Short mmCIF file of C-alpha atoms in Angstrom, two decimals:
data_model
loop_
_atom_site.label_atom_id
_atom_site.label_comp_id
_atom_site.label_asym_id
_atom_site.label_seq_id
_atom_site.Cartn_x
_atom_site.Cartn_y
_atom_site.Cartn_z
CA MET T 262 40.28 -47.71 50.61
CA LYS T 263 37.91 -50.50 50.70
CA ASN T 264 35.73 -48.31 52.98
CA ILE T 265 35.67 -45.65 50.50
CA LEU T 266 34.68 -47.88 47.69
CA ILE T 267 31.84 -49.28 49.76
CA ILE T 268 30.66 -45.65 50.44
CA LEU T 269 30.72 -44.75 46.84
CA CYS T 270 28.78 -47.94 45.73
CA PHE T 271 26.29 -47.02 48.34
CA ILE T 272 25.83 -43.47 47.13
CA THR T 273 25.57 -44.61 43.42
CA GLY T 274 23.05 -47.19 44.44
CA LEU T 275 20.93 -44.45 46.14
CA ASN T 276 20.98 -42.14 43.24
CA THR T 277 20.22 -45.03 40.78
CA ALA T 278 17.16 -45.79 43.18
CA PHE T 279 15.99 -42.20 43.22
CA ALA T 280 16.50 -41.94 39.46
CA ASN T 281 14.50 -45.04 38.63
CA GLU T 282 11.68 -44.26 41.01
CA GLY T 283 11.05 -41.11 38.85
CA TRP T 284 11.42 -42.83 35.57
CA LEU T 285 8.78 -45.22 34.46
CA ASN T 286 9.37 -47.29 31.30
CA ILE T 287 5.93 -47.82 29.89
CA LEU T 288 6.72 -51.37 29.07
CA ASN T 289 7.04 -52.06 32.82
CA GLU T 290 3.99 -50.58 33.68
CA GLY T 291 1.59 -52.70 31.64
CA GLY T 292 2.02 -50.76 28.36
CA ASN T 293 2.98 -52.55 25.04
CA ASN T 294 4.77 -51.42 21.96
CA LYS T 295 3.04 -53.63 19.33
CA GLY T 296 0.26 -51.27 18.43
CA ILE T 297 -2.23 -52.56 21.01
CA LYS T 298 -4.41 -50.04 22.76
CA CYS T 299 -2.94 -49.31 26.22
CA THR T 300 -4.70 -46.15 27.32
CA GLN T 301 -5.12 -47.36 30.88
CA ALA T 302 -1.73 -48.45 31.35
CA ILE T 303 -0.29 -45.05 30.18
CA GLN T 304 -3.01 -43.16 32.38
CA ASN T 305 -2.02 -45.38 35.42
CA ALA T 306 1.53 -44.62 35.03
CA ILE T 307 0.96 -41.00 34.82
CA GLU T 308 -1.28 -41.13 38.06
CA LYS T 309 1.47 -43.40 39.79
CA ALA T 310 4.33 -40.87 38.92
CA SER T 311 2.08 -37.89 40.06
CA LYS T 312 1.46 -39.53 43.54
CA ASN T 313 5.31 -39.73 44.13
CA GLY T 314 5.42 -35.81 43.35
CA GLY T 315 6.06 -36.35 39.35
CA GLY T 316 8.29 -38.15 36.92
CA THR T 317 8.94 -39.21 33.41
CA ILE T 318 6.81 -41.69 31.41
CA PHE T 319 9.34 -43.23 29.09
CA PHE T 320 8.42 -44.80 25.54
CA PRO T 321 11.11 -46.91 24.09
CA ALA T 322 11.00 -47.51 20.43
CA GLY T 323 7.88 -49.27 19.06
CA GLU T 324 4.30 -48.41 18.23
CA TYR T 325 1.70 -47.49 20.93
CA LEU T 326 -1.95 -46.87 20.71
CA THR T 327 -3.90 -44.85 23.14
CA GLY T 328 -6.95 -42.71 23.77
CA ALA T 329 -6.93 -39.46 25.49
CA LEU T 330 -4.47 -38.84 28.13
CA THR T 331 -4.75 -36.39 31.13
CA LEU T 332 -1.54 -34.87 32.21
CA ARG T 333 -0.74 -33.87 35.85
CA SER T 334 1.71 -31.60 37.54
CA ASN T 335 5.45 -32.37 37.27
CA ILE T 336 4.93 -35.11 34.58
CA THR T 337 7.15 -35.62 31.54
CA ILE T 338 6.27 -37.76 28.53
CA HIS T 339 9.50 -38.78 26.83
CA LEU T 340 9.37 -40.55 23.38
CA ASP T 341 12.72 -42.10 22.52
CA SER T 342 13.74 -42.28 18.74
CA GLY T 343 11.80 -44.93 17.06
CA ALA T 344 8.64 -44.49 19.30
CA LEU T 345 5.34 -43.85 17.53
CA LEU T 346 2.50 -43.08 19.62
CA LYS T 347 -0.77 -43.13 17.88
CA PHE T 348 -4.06 -41.81 19.11
CA SER T 349 -7.26 -43.80 18.66
CA GLU T 350 -9.69 -43.59 15.75
CA ASN T 351 -12.58 -44.26 18.23
CA PHE T 352 -14.38 -41.04 19.30
CA ASP T 353 -15.55 -42.88 22.62
CA ASP T 354 -11.70 -42.77 23.64
CA PHE T 355 -12.14 -39.14 24.02
CA LEU T 356 -14.97 -39.14 26.53
CA PRO T 357 -16.00 -37.85 28.87
CA TYR T 358 -16.30 -34.34 27.70
CA VAL T 359 -14.18 -31.71 29.47
CA GLU T 360 -14.05 -28.06 29.73
CA MET T 361 -12.02 -26.87 26.78
CA ARG T 362 -11.79 -23.95 24.27
CA TYR T 363 -12.71 -24.25 20.85
CA GLU T 364 -12.01 -21.49 18.27
CA GLY T 365 -12.02 -18.90 21.27
CA ILE T 366 -15.20 -20.16 22.86
CA VAL T 367 -15.07 -22.10 26.18
CA MET T 368 -17.35 -25.05 26.12
CA LYS T 369 -17.49 -28.70 27.09
CA SER T 370 -16.50 -31.18 24.34
CA PHE T 371 -14.20 -34.13 23.43
CA GLN T 372 -11.17 -34.22 25.67
CA PRO T 373 -7.97 -33.13 23.70
CA LEU T 374 -5.50 -35.91 22.88
CA PHE T 375 -3.14 -34.50 25.49
CA TYR T 376 -5.18 -32.68 28.13
CA ALA T 377 -4.02 -30.76 31.20
CA LYS T 378 -6.18 -28.41 33.48
CA ASP T 379 -4.94 -26.36 36.56
CA VAL T 380 -1.56 -28.00 36.67
CA GLU T 381 2.16 -27.07 36.35
CA ASN T 382 5.52 -28.27 34.91
CA ILE T 383 4.25 -30.63 32.12
CA THR T 384 6.82 -31.76 29.51
CA ILE T 385 6.58 -33.51 26.16
CA THR T 386 9.94 -34.30 24.85
CA GLY T 387 12.03 -36.71 22.87
CA ARG T 388 12.68 -37.66 19.29
CA GLY T 389 9.65 -39.83 18.70
CA VAL T 390 6.56 -39.30 16.51
CA ILE T 391 3.03 -38.45 17.79
CA ASP T 392 0.08 -39.23 15.41
CA GLY T 393 -3.35 -37.89 16.00
CA GLN T 394 -4.95 -40.09 13.14
CA GLY T 395 -6.92 -36.92 12.50
CA LYS T 396 -8.66 -38.37 9.38
CA VAL T 397 -11.53 -39.88 10.93
CA TRP T 398 -12.25 -36.57 12.65
CA TRP T 399 -11.90 -34.57 9.33
CA ASN T 400 -14.34 -37.10 7.57
CA GLU T 401 -16.95 -36.57 10.23
CA VAL T 402 -16.84 -32.91 9.77
CA TYR T 403 -17.13 -33.29 6.05
CA ARG T 404 -20.07 -35.78 6.49
CA ILE T 405 -21.94 -33.16 8.63
CA GLU T 406 -21.12 -30.08 6.42
CA THR T 407 -21.98 -31.74 3.20
CA ALA T 408 -25.38 -33.41 4.05
CA LYS T 409 -27.80 -32.22 1.78
CA GLU T 410 -30.69 -32.93 4.25
CA PRO T 411 -30.79 -32.74 8.13
CA LEU T 412 -29.04 -35.81 9.57
CA PRO T 413 -30.17 -37.56 12.72
CA PRO T 414 -28.07 -36.49 15.66
CA THR T 415 -25.27 -38.89 16.74
CA LYS T 416 -24.81 -39.48 20.40
CA TYR T 417 -21.94 -37.02 20.46
CA GLN T 418 -23.98 -34.33 19.06
CA THR T 419 -26.78 -35.01 21.56
CA MET T 420 -24.28 -35.04 24.41
CA TRP T 421 -22.72 -31.70 23.27
CA GLU T 422 -26.32 -30.27 23.22
CA GLU T 423 -26.98 -31.33 26.79
CA GLN T 424 -23.70 -30.22 28.17
CA ASN T 425 -23.64 -26.80 26.61
CA LYS T 426 -27.14 -25.43 27.38
CA GLY T 427 -27.08 -21.57 27.55
CA LEU T 428 -23.85 -21.33 25.44
CA TYR T 429 -24.20 -18.20 23.60
CA THR T 430 -22.25 -17.07 20.46
CA GLU T 431 -22.65 -14.20 17.98
CA PRO T 432 -25.25 -14.97 15.10
CA TYR T 433 -22.70 -15.27 12.33
CA TYR T 434 -21.15 -18.26 14.31
CA LYS T 435 -24.39 -20.33 14.31
CA ARG T 436 -23.32 -22.36 11.24
CA THR T 437 -20.39 -23.72 13.34
CA VAL T 438 -22.31 -24.08 16.58
CA ASP T 439 -25.06 -26.05 14.72
CA LYS T 440 -22.80 -28.76 13.78
CA LYS T 441 -22.55 -29.77 17.56
CA PHE T 442 -19.39 -31.63 16.85
CA PHE T 443 -16.29 -29.89 17.97
CA ARG T 444 -12.91 -31.75 17.22
CA PRO T 445 -10.31 -31.94 20.11
CA SER T 446 -6.95 -30.20 19.80
CA PHE T 447 -3.80 -32.42 19.76
CA PHE T 448 -2.49 -30.77 22.79
CA GLN T 449 -4.58 -28.40 25.07
CA ALA T 450 -3.22 -27.22 28.40
CA TYR T 451 -6.05 -25.16 30.07
CA ASN T 452 -5.04 -22.76 32.83
CA CYS T 453 -1.52 -24.23 33.40
CA LYS T 454 2.00 -22.92 33.93
CA ASN T 455 5.42 -23.96 32.90
CA ILE T 456 4.95 -26.10 29.77
CA LEU T 457 7.82 -27.52 27.69
CA ILE T 458 7.25 -29.34 24.28
CA GLU T 459 10.48 -30.15 22.68
CA GLY T 460 12.20 -32.40 20.06
CA VAL T 461 9.08 -34.54 19.07
CA THR T 462 7.12 -34.70 15.81
CA PHE T 463 3.36 -34.20 15.72
CA GLN T 464 1.33 -35.33 12.76
CA ASN T 465 -2.24 -35.68 11.57
CA SER T 466 -3.98 -33.54 14.12
CA PRO T 467 -7.65 -33.75 14.43
CA PHE T 468 -7.90 -29.95 14.92
CA TRP T 469 -5.42 -27.35 16.12
CA THR T 470 -1.96 -29.12 17.16
CA ILE T 471 -0.36 -27.16 19.99
CA ASN T 472 -3.09 -25.05 21.75
CA PRO T 473 -2.15 -23.85 25.29
CA GLU T 474 -5.20 -21.85 26.74
CA PHE T 475 -5.02 -19.43 29.56
CA CYS T 476 -1.41 -20.51 30.27
CA ASP T 477 1.89 -18.90 31.63
CA ASN T 478 5.43 -19.68 30.69
CA VAL T 479 5.07 -21.84 27.50
CA THR T 480 8.15 -23.13 25.55
CA VAL T 481 7.81 -24.96 22.18
CA THR T 482 11.12 -25.61 20.60
CA GLY T 483 12.67 -27.90 18.27
CA ILE T 484 9.49 -29.60 16.92
CA SER T 485 8.12 -30.53 13.74
CA ILE T 486 4.47 -30.48 12.84
CA PHE T 487 3.15 -32.13 9.66
CA ASN T 488 -0.58 -31.87 8.88
CA PRO T 489 -1.76 -32.53 5.39
CA HIS T 490 -4.32 -30.26 3.62
CA SER T 491 -7.25 -30.73 6.10
CA PRO T 492 -9.59 -28.43 8.05
CA ASN T 493 -8.36 -26.16 10.76
CA THR T 494 -5.31 -28.20 11.52
CA ASP T 495 -3.09 -25.26 12.73
CA GLY T 496 0.22 -25.81 14.08
CA ILE T 497 0.96 -23.83 17.23
CA ASN T 498 -1.81 -21.63 18.59
CA PRO T 499 -1.27 -20.06 22.06
CA SER T 500 -4.43 -18.31 23.19
CA SER T 501 -4.86 -15.91 26.15
CA CYS T 502 -1.36 -17.09 27.31
CA THR T 503 1.58 -14.92 28.63
CA ASN T 504 5.42 -15.48 28.32
CA VAL T 505 5.33 -17.95 25.26
CA HIS T 506 8.52 -18.86 23.51
CA ILE T 507 8.57 -20.64 20.34
CA SER T 508 11.79 -21.35 18.44
CA ASN T 509 13.51 -23.81 15.97
CA CYS T 510 10.25 -25.38 14.81
CA HIS T 511 9.48 -26.76 11.32
CA ILE T 512 5.80 -26.69 10.28
CA SER T 513 3.82 -27.70 7.29
CA VAL T 514 0.05 -27.79 7.99
CA GLY T 515 -3.51 -27.55 6.56
CA ASP T 516 -4.29 -24.15 8.17
CA ASP T 517 -2.08 -21.46 9.74
CA CYS T 518 1.41 -22.53 10.88
CA ILE T 519 1.49 -20.40 14.00
CA THR T 520 -1.41 -18.24 15.31
CA ILE T 521 -1.61 -16.10 18.17
CA LYS T 522 -5.34 -15.71 19.84
CA SER T 523 -7.28 -14.54 22.76
CA GLY T 524 -10.83 -15.50 22.55
CA ARG T 525 -13.73 -14.83 20.23
CA ASP T 526 -16.27 -11.96 20.69
CA GLY T 527 -18.14 -11.62 23.85
CA ASP T 528 -16.91 -14.84 25.38
CA GLY T 529 -13.45 -13.64 24.81
CA ARG T 530 -14.17 -10.41 26.34
CA ARG T 531 -15.78 -11.97 29.20
CA TYR T 532 -12.64 -13.79 30.20
CA GLY T 533 -10.52 -10.88 29.13
CA LYS T 534 -7.32 -12.39 29.09
CA ALA T 535 -4.69 -11.26 26.68
CA THR T 536 -1.88 -12.98 24.85
CA GLU T 537 1.14 -11.04 25.67
CA ASN T 538 4.96 -11.47 25.82
CA VAL T 539 5.47 -13.90 22.94
CA THR T 540 8.68 -14.44 21.15
CA ILE T 541 8.61 -16.41 17.85
CA THR T 542 12.04 -17.09 16.19
CA ASN T 543 14.29 -19.44 13.93
CA CYS T 544 11.26 -21.22 12.41
CA THR T 545 10.59 -22.58 8.89
CA MET T 546 7.08 -22.72 7.64
CA LEU T 547 5.98 -24.50 4.35
CA SER T 548 2.58 -25.37 3.74
CA GLY T 549 -0.07 -23.41 5.41
CA HIS T 550 -2.73 -20.65 5.30
CA GLY T 551 -0.41 -18.21 7.00
CA GLY T 552 3.09 -18.28 8.23
CA VAL T 553 2.58 -16.32 11.51
CA VAL T 554 -0.86 -15.10 12.15
CA ILE T 555 -2.60 -12.86 14.81
CA GLY T 556 -6.31 -13.34 15.18
CA SER T 557 -9.01 -13.37 14.27
CA GLU T 558 -10.07 -14.69 17.68
CA MET T 559 -8.30 -11.63 19.56
CA SER T 560 -11.00 -10.27 21.72
CA GLY T 561 -9.05 -10.42 24.86
CA GLY T 562 -6.25 -8.37 23.19
CA ILE T 563 -2.74 -9.26 21.98
CA LYS T 564 0.35 -7.26 22.71
CA LYS T 565 4.18 -7.40 23.06
CA ILE T 566 4.82 -9.94 20.11
CA THR T 567 8.15 -10.45 18.38
CA ILE T 568 8.46 -12.51 15.20
CA SER T 569 12.13 -12.95 14.02
CA ASN T 570 14.60 -15.07 11.77
CA CYS T 571 11.86 -16.98 10.09
CA VAL T 572 11.41 -18.28 6.62
CA PHE T 573 7.94 -18.90 4.95
CA ASP T 574 8.05 -20.87 1.64
CA GLY T 575 4.76 -21.80 -0.06
CA THR T 576 2.32 -20.50 2.53
CA ASP T 577 -0.70 -18.82 1.37
CA ARG T 578 0.25 -15.66 3.25
CA GLY T 579 3.27 -14.63 5.29
CA ILE T 580 2.44 -12.37 8.24
CA ARG T 581 -1.15 -11.95 8.71
CA ILE T 582 -3.04 -9.91 11.44
CA LYS T 583 -6.76 -10.25 11.08
CA SER T 584 -9.96 -9.23 12.85
CA ALA T 585 -13.41 -7.79 12.36
CA ARG T 586 -16.10 -5.64 13.66
CA GLY T 587 -17.61 -7.39 16.74
CA ARG T 588 -14.38 -8.96 17.97
CA GLY T 589 -13.22 -5.94 20.30
CA GLY T 590 -9.70 -6.19 21.80
CA VAL T 591 -6.47 -4.44 21.11
CA VAL T 592 -3.56 -5.87 18.97
CA GLU T 593 -0.47 -3.55 19.80
CA ASP T 594 3.27 -3.67 20.07
CA ILE T 595 4.18 -6.09 17.47
CA ARG T 596 7.71 -6.39 15.92
CA VAL T 597 8.43 -8.41 12.91
CA ASP T 598 12.07 -8.58 11.76
CA ASN T 599 14.49 -10.51 9.60
CA ILE T 600 12.01 -12.57 7.61
CA VAL T 601 12.42 -14.43 4.13
CA MET T 602 9.47 -15.45 2.09
CA LYS T 603 8.99 -17.06 -1.07
CA ASN T 604 6.06 -18.60 -3.24
CA ILE T 605 3.48 -16.77 -1.45
CA LYS T 606 0.09 -17.51 -2.96
CA GLU T 607 -1.76 -14.24 -1.73
CA GLU T 608 -0.41 -11.47 0.36
CA ALA T 609 3.09 -11.30 2.00
CA ILE T 610 1.86 -9.09 4.67
CA VAL T 611 -1.73 -8.36 5.61
CA LEU T 612 -3.43 -6.27 8.43
CA SER T 613 -7.20 -6.38 7.87
CA LEU T 614 -10.14 -5.57 10.04
CA PHE T 615 -12.43 -7.06 7.52
CA TYR T 616 -11.86 -10.84 8.13
CA ASP T 617 -15.34 -12.23 8.22
CA LYS T 618 -17.86 -9.53 8.69
CA GLY T 619 -19.75 -7.07 6.68
CA THR T 620 -18.98 -3.35 5.67
CA GLN T 621 -21.51 -1.33 7.53
CA VAL T 622 -20.00 1.28 9.84
CA GLU T 623 -20.64 0.72 13.59
CA PRO T 624 -20.38 3.03 16.66
CA VAL T 625 -17.02 2.67 18.70
CA THR T 626 -17.63 0.24 21.50
CA GLU T 627 -15.97 -2.63 23.19
CA LYS T 628 -16.67 -4.48 20.16
CA THR T 629 -14.58 -2.25 17.97
CA PRO T 630 -11.15 -3.98 17.21
CA ILE T 631 -8.05 -2.02 17.25
CA PHE T 632 -4.58 -2.48 15.44
CA ARG T 633 -1.80 -0.20 16.35
CA ASN T 634 1.95 -0.01 16.78
CA ILE T 635 3.05 -2.72 14.56
CA HIS T 636 6.48 -2.42 13.00
CA MET T 637 7.95 -4.58 10.32
CA SER T 638 11.70 -4.61 9.14
CA ASN T 639 14.35 -6.39 7.15
CA ILE T 640 11.94 -8.46 4.91
CA THR T 641 12.85 -10.27 1.73
CA ALA T 642 10.00 -11.76 -0.43
CA SER T 643 10.03 -13.18 -3.84
CA ASN T 644 7.13 -14.67 -6.18
CA VAL T 645 4.43 -13.31 -4.00
CA ASN T 646 0.97 -12.69 -5.38
CA LYS T 647 0.84 -9.35 -3.64
CA ALA T 648 3.22 -7.35 -1.35
CA GLY T 649 0.93 -6.41 1.17
CA GLN T 650 -2.52 -4.84 2.36
CA ILE T 651 -3.41 -2.68 5.28
CA LEU T 652 -7.37 -2.42 5.51
CA GLY T 653 -8.80 -0.56 8.46
CA ILE T 654 -12.45 0.33 9.26
CA THR T 655 -14.03 3.70 9.13
CA GLU T 656 -14.54 4.07 12.69
CA MET T 657 -11.23 2.76 13.69
CA PRO T 658 -8.35 3.04 11.27
CA ILE T 659 -5.37 0.92 11.66
CA GLN T 660 -2.75 3.28 13.53
CA ASN T 661 1.01 3.66 13.79
CA ILE T 662 2.54 1.10 11.11
CA THR T 663 6.01 1.10 9.94
CA PHE T 664 7.84 -0.80 7.20
CA SER T 665 11.64 -0.60 6.69
CA ASN T 666 14.27 -2.24 4.65
CA ILE T 667 11.89 -4.37 2.65
CA ASN T 668 12.49 -5.81 -0.82
CA MET T 669 9.74 -7.64 -2.62
CA ASP T 670 9.09 -9.27 -6.02
CA GLY T 671 5.73 -10.19 -7.08
CA LYS T 672 2.50 -9.45 -9.06
CA GLU T 673 1.04 -6.62 -7.14
CA GLY T 674 2.22 -4.08 -4.70
CA PHE T 675 1.14 -2.62 -1.30
CA THR T 676 -2.53 -1.44 -0.80
CA VAL T 677 -3.17 0.79 2.21
CA ASN T 678 -6.76 1.80 3.03
CA THR T 679 -8.15 3.49 5.90
CA ALA T 680 -5.04 3.96 8.12
CA THR T 681 -3.33 6.55 9.83
CA ASP T 682 0.43 7.29 10.61
CA VAL T 683 1.90 4.75 8.02
CA GLU T 684 5.54 4.93 7.17
CA PHE T 685 7.46 3.18 4.38
CA HIS T 686 11.36 3.54 4.75
CA ASP T 687 13.67 1.85 2.20
CA VAL T 688 10.90 -0.26 0.69
CA LYS T 689 11.30 -1.64 -2.76
CA VAL T 690 8.25 -3.25 -4.27
CA ASN T 691 8.82 -4.76 -7.98
CA ALA T 692 5.22 -5.24 -9.05
CA ILE T 693 4.22 -6.30 -12.51
CA VAL T 694 0.52 -5.39 -12.23
CA GLY T 695 -0.69 -1.95 -10.78
CA SER T 696 0.98 0.57 -8.52
CA SER T 697 3.63 -0.61 -6.07
CA PHE T 698 2.09 1.71 -3.41
CA LYS T 699 -1.65 2.48 -3.56
CA ILE T 700 -2.87 4.52 -0.54
CA SER T 701 -6.32 5.80 -0.04
CA ASP T 702 -8.65 7.17 2.71
CA SER T 703 -5.70 7.57 4.95
CA LYS T 704 -3.67 10.21 6.66
CA ASN T 705 -0.17 11.04 8.08
CA ILE T 706 1.79 8.88 5.47
CA ILE T 707 5.56 8.97 4.82
CA LEU T 708 7.12 7.33 1.71
CA ASP T 709 10.78 7.65 2.14
CA ASN T 710 13.24 6.15 -0.32
CA VAL T 711 10.62 3.88 -1.91
CA GLY T 712 10.40 2.49 -5.56
CA SER T 713 10.13 -0.19 -8.16
CA SER T 714 12.55 -1.62 -10.68
CA THR T 715 9.51 -2.72 -12.89
CA ALA T 716 7.87 0.56 -13.50
CA ILE T 717 4.91 0.11 -15.90
CA LYS T 718 3.91 2.35 -18.80
CA GLY T 719 0.74 4.39 -17.67
CA VAL T 720 0.84 3.20 -14.20
CA PRO T 721 2.14 5.33 -11.31
CA VAL T 722 4.68 3.94 -8.85
CA ILE T 723 2.85 5.60 -6.08
CA LYS T 724 -1.04 6.25 -6.40
CA LEU T 725 -2.91 8.39 -3.68
CA ASP T 726 -6.59 8.74 -3.29
CA ASN T 727 -8.09 10.86 -0.52
CA VAL T 728 -4.74 11.08 1.43
CA SER T 729 -3.93 13.91 3.69
CA ASN T 730 -0.69 14.91 5.21
CA ALA T 731 1.89 12.89 3.26
CA LEU T 732 5.68 13.26 2.90
CA ILE T 733 7.15 11.74 -0.13
CA ASN T 734 11.00 12.09 0.07
CA ASN T 735 14.49 10.79 -0.79
CA ASN T 736 13.31 8.90 -3.85
CA PHE T 737 15.49 8.34 -6.83
CA PRO T 738 13.90 5.93 -9.60
CA PHE T 739 17.06 4.54 -11.21
CA ASN T 740 15.07 3.11 -14.08
CA PRO T 741 13.04 4.94 -16.66
CA THR T 742 9.70 5.54 -15.08
CA ASP T 743 6.50 6.90 -16.89
CA ILE T 744 4.53 8.13 -13.83
CA PHE T 745 6.05 8.57 -10.46
CA ILE T 746 2.80 9.87 -8.38
CA GLU T 747 -0.65 10.00 -9.40
CA ALA T 748 -2.97 11.89 -6.89
CA ASP T 749 -6.70 12.31 -6.77
CA GLY T 750 -9.65 12.77 -4.40
CA LYS T 751 -11.22 15.80 -3.10
CA ASP T 752 -9.85 15.04 0.28
CA THR T 753 -6.31 14.87 -0.65
CA LYS T 754 -4.26 17.65 0.85
CA ASN T 755 -0.97 18.57 2.40
CA ILE T 756 1.03 16.40 0.06
CA PHE T 757 4.79 17.36 0.21
CA LEU T 758 7.66 16.28 -1.99
CA LYS T 759 11.17 16.74 -0.77
CA ASN T 760 14.62 15.65 -1.91
CA ASN T 761 13.44 13.60 -4.57
CA VAL T 762 15.61 12.97 -7.86
CA LEU T 763 13.12 12.35 -10.69
CA ASN T 764 15.27 12.85 -13.78
CA ASN T 765 14.28 9.50 -15.02
CA VAL T 766 10.70 10.13 -14.74
CA THR T 767 8.49 11.26 -17.64
CA THR T 768 5.59 12.49 -15.52
CA LYS T 769 6.47 13.39 -12.13
CA ILE T 770 2.78 14.06 -10.76
CA LYS T 771 -0.39 13.17 -12.60
CA LYS T 772 -3.07 15.17 -11.18
CA GLY T 773 -6.86 13.84 -11.00
CA ALA T 774 -9.86 15.78 -11.89
CA SER T 775 -11.05 16.19 -8.44
CA LEU T 776 -7.74 17.16 -6.75
CA ASP T 777 -7.17 20.49 -5.38
CA LYS T 778 -4.71 22.69 -7.03
CA LYS T 779 -2.88 23.34 -3.75
CA ALA T 780 -3.05 19.74 -2.49
CA ILE T 781 0.67 19.07 -3.57
CA THR T 782 3.71 21.20 -2.65
CA GLU T 783 6.97 20.31 -4.30
#
């Protein structure tokens, strides 16, 4: 028995030794938890663990201050409950400039607060808080943007210009490039794989918060992000990434909560790396320009995305898919399901190819953006400003869109313009201003069991203008309705009404002056 106990103690000692070898308490590695800057101690601990094949850098409770950190393969940053890791307010602590991506453009600029390049198996986890102290970065942008006269360049602007000679962007982006000051993301992994971010809280990001670029197998789960009203402080922005899983997150930020991207214009097309195989589920979004957004930097393409079981309360928009002429790229195979929205300041749903460019029609080229195969279902929205908007471009209408089992209460209804193969099934939009469904310059439309319980006198529930090939069926307005359909436009044709019960309607069809007499078949 004595020999067995000795053997067990020996094995236990070995296990403890091996465990301790891969577990580095930062307080034992030269760091301190009194708020005194310890960048070098933290980086040295990362390098030490890396030389041993990897390990965990452990931050016990307390306050830590650091500059930019470079992560290596097989490294875990673990913040215990009560640990606060703050990043420096001194821009010099984010030098030298590194290769990074800013708003879809690859360049050299400030090192992201957490930066990783060409590595694998990196983790940030725990129950602690990480503070980017972004206000100094926001203030510098504000100082540059609001100057009434040209300012002498700072050393950072001079460095940026020297290290980015030959960088080309489209003319419309000149205003941004001319700042020569590009804030770092909070976390940017560049060309990495196997990333896990779990449990921690991020706050006060200088720029985008979680921003993997050109990465594979990214998991972000159970984190909270809090950024105040501040410029470009998006929450989670995977760009040109594959196999991304975002779940159980709580986000309240100064810009979009979650945004899927893949590069901007020619630079994005040059890399040609799509973001694909993305799941977003079980998240709550409060303040933010958009709940879940796709684009506008989508020149590499975005496909095979699911968004489910999320709540948006107080965001400017809910689901937003945006691009513009010149971007190029294809957004396709998108599924949105089981979403609840409330207090949406603008549109609950937006699909728009008019994000930030003009209206002039262009030839179809690699610069032409494409939206297709997008399907949304089981959505409830209340107190929204506008139910939804689909806005295509003449040379490339938005294609193959379906909405099913949707209930919305708000000021305005759905607007569809320049789209093809759009279907509404079991969609109720209780608008108090204008038509619930306003469709123009579109074709191949199905309106199946749609309606409104807030019919407005003199305003049609459905308004068609230059619409061809439409089926309006299985509709039964329960409440007294003044006008059910209004149709106009010389190109309106092949409109079929079938299986509708319109006993509660005063005027079933109001025909405009330019409508062909044979355009509608009952």
